[in-house]
Coordinates of N, CA and C in Angstrom, one line a residue:
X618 N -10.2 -11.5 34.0 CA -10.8 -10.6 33.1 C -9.8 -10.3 31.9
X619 N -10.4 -10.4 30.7 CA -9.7 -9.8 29.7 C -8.9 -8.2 29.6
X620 N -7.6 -8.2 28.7 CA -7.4 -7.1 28.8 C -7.6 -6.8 27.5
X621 N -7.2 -5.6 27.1 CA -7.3 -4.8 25.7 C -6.8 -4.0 25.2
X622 N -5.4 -4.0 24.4 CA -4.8 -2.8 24.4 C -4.8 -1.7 23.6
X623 N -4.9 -0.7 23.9 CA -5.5 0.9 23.3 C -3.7 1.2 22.8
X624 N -3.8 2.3 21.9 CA -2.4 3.2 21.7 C -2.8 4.7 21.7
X625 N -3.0 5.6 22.5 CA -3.4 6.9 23.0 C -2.0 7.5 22.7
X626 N -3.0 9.1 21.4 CA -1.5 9.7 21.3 C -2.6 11.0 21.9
X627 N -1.1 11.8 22.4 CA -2.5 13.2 23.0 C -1.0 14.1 22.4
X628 N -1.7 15.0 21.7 CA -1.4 16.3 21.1 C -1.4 17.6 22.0
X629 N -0.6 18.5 21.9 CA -0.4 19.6 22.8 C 0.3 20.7 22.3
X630 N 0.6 21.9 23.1 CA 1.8 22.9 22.8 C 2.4 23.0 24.0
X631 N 3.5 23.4 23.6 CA 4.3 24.0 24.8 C 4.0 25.0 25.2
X632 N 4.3 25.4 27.2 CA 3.7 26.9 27.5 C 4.7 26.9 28.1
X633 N 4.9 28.2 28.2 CA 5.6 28.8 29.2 C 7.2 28.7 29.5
X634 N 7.6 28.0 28.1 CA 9.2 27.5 28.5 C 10.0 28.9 28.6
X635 N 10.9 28.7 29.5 CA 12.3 30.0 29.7 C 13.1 29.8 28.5
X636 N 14.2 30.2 28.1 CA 15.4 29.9 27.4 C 16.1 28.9 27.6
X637 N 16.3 28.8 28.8 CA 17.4 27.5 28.7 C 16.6 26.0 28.5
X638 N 15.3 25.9 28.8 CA 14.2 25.0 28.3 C 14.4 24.5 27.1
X639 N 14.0 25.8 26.2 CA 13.8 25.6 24.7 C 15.5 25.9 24.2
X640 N 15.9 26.3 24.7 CA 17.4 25.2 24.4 C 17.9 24.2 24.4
X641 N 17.5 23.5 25.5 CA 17.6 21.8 26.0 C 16.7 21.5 25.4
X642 N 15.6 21.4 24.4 CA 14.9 20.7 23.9 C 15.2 21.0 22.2
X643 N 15.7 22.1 21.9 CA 16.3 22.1 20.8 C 17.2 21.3 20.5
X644 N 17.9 21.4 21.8 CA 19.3 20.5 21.4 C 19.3 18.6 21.4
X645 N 18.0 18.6 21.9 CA 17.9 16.8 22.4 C 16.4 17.0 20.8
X646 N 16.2 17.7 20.0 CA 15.3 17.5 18.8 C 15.1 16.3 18.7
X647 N 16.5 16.1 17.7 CA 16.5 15.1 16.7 C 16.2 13.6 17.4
X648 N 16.6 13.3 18.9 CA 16.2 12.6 19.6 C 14.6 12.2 19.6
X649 N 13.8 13.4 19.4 CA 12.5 13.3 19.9 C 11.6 13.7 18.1
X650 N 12.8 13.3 17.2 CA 11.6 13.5 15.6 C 10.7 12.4 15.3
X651 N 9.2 13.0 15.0 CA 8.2 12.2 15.0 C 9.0 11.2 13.7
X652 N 9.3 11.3 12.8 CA 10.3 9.9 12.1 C 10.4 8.8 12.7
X653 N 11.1 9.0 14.4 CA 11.5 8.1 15.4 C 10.5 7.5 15.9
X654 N 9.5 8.1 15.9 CA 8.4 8.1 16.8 C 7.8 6.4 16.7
X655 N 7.0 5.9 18.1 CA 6.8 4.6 17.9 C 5.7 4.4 19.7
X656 N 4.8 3.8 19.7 CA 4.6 3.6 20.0 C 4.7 2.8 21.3
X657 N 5.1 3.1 22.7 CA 6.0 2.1 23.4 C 4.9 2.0 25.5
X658 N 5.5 1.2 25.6 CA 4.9 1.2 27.0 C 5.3 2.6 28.1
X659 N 6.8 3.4 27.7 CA 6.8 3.6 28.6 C 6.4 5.3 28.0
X660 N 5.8 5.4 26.7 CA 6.3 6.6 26.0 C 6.9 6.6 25.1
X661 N 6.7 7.8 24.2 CA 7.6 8.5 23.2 C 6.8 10.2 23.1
X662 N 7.6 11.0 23.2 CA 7.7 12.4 23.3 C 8.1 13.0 22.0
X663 N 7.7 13.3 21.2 CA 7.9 13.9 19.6 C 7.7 15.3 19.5
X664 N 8.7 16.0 18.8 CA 8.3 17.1 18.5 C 9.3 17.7 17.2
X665 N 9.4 19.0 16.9 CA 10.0 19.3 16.0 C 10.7 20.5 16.5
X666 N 12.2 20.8 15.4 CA 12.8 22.3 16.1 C 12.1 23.9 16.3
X667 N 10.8 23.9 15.6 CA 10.0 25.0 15.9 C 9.5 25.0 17.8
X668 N 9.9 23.6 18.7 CA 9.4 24.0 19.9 C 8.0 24.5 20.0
X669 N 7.0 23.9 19.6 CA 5.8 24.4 19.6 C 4.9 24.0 20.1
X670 N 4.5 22.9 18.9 CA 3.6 21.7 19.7 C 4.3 20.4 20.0
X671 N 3.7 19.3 20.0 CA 4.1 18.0 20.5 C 3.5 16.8 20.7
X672 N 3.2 15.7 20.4 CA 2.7 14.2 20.8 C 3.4 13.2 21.6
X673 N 2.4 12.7 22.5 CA 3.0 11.9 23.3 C 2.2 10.5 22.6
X674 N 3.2 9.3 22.5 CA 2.6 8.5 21.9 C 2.5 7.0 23.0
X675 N 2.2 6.4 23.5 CA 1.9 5.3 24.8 C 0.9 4.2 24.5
X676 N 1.1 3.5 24.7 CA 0.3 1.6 24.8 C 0.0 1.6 26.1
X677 N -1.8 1.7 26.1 CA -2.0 1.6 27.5 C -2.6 0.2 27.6
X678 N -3.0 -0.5 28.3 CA -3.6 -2.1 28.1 C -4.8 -1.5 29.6
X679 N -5.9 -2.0 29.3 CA -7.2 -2.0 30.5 C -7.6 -3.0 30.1
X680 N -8.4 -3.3 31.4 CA -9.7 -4.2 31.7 C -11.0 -4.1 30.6
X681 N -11.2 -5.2 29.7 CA -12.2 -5.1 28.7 C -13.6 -4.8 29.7
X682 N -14.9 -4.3 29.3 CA -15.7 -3.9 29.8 C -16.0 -2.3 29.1
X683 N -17.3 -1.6 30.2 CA -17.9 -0.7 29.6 C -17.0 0.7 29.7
X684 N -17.1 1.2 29.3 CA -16.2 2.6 29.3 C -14.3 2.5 28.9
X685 N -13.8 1.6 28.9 CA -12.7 0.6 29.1 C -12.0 2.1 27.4
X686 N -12.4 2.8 26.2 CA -11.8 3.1 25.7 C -11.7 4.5 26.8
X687 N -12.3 5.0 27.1 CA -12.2 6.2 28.4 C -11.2 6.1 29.5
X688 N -11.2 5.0 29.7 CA -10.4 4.7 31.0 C -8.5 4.8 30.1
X689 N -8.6 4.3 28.9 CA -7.5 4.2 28.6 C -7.1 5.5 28.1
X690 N -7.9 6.5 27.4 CA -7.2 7.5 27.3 C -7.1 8.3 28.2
X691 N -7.9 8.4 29.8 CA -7.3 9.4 30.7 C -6.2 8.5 30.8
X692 N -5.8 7.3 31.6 CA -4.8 6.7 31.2 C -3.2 7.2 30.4
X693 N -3.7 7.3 29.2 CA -2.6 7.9 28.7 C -2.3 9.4 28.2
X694 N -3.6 10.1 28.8 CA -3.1 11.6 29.4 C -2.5 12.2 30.4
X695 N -2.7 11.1 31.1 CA -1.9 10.9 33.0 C -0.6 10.6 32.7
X696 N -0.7 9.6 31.6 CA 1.2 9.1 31.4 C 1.6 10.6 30.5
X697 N 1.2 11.4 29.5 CA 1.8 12.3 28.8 C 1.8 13.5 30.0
X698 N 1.3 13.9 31.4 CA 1.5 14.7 32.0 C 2.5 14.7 32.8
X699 N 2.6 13.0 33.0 CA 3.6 13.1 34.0 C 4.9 12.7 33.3
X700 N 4.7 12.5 31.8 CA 6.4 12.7 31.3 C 6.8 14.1 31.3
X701 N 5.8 15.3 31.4 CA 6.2 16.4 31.0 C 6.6 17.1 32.0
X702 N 5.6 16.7 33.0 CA 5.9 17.3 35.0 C 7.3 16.8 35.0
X703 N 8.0 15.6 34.5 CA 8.6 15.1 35.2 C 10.2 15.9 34.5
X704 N 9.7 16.2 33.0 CA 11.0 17.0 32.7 C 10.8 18.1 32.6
X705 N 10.3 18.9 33.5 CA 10.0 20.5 34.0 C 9.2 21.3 32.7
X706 N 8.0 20.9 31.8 CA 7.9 21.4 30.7 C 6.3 21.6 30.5
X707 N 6.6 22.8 30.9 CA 4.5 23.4 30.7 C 4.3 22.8 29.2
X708 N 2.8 23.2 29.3 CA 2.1 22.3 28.4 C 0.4 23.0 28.3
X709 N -0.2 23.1 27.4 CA -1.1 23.6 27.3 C -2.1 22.9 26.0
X710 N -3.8 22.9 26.2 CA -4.6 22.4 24.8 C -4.4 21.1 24.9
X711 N -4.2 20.1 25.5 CA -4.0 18.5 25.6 C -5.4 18.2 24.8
X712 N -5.0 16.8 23.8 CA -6.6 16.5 23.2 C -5.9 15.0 23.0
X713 N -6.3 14.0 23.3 CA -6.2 13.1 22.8 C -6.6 12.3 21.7
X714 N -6.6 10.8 21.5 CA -7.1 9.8 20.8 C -6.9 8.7 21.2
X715 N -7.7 7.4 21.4 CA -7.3 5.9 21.9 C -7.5 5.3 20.9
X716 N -7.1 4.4 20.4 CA -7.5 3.8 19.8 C -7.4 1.9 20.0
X717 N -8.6 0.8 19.9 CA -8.2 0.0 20.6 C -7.1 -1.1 19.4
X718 N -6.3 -1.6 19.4 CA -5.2 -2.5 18.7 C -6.2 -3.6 18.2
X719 N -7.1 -4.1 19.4 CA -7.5 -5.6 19.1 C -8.7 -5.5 18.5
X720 N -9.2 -4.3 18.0 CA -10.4 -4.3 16.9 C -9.8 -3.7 15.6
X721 N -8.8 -3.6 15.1 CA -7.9 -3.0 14.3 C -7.8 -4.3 13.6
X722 N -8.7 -4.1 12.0 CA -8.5 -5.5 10.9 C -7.4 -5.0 10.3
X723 N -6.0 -6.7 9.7 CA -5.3 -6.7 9.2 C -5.9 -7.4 7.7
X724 N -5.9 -6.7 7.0 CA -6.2 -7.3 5.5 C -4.6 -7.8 4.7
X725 N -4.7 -9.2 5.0 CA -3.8 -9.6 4.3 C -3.6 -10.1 2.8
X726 N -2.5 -9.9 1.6 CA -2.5 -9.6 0.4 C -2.8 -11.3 0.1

């Protein structure tokens, strides 16, 4: 079966951070400026020094078929939860977007 690859960015805020949180995420910023930002397999985490909101940006690939854009963005709401579970950082309002790559026209000059 074919696959198809989606790029799912899901938008959010931060909840509930302590001080030394939104310290360590102050301090690793410029690390994580949407500037940098890029679309990758394993992730990219963006935000800005206000600590507020945030995008997760991820390349998910699925099985072509019916529902197949669905499947990819829980997909890559599952990957933006578990970058955040994974570096201790509540999160609140998750909303995504997929979008598929391989129906994306290049108009060349």
């Amino acid at each position: 079966m074919a696959q198809r690859t989606y790029r799912v960015t899901v938008r959010g805020r931060f909840d509930g951070l302590d001080g030394a949180t939104r310290a360590r995420l102050l301090s690793e910023a410029a690390q994580h400026d949407v500037l940098t930002a890029r679309f990758a397999d394993e992730g990219t985490l963006t935000y800005d020094g206000r600590i507020d909101a945030f995008q997760h940006r991820v390349v998910v690939r699925v099985d072509e078929g019916p529902g197949e854009e669905d499947v990819a963005l829980v997909a890559g709401e599952l990957a933006a939860v578990e970058r955040l579970d994974a570096a201790g950082l509540g999160y609140r309002d998750l909303r995504g977007k997929a979008t598929c790559m391989d129906d994306v026209k290049v108009r060349r000059r």
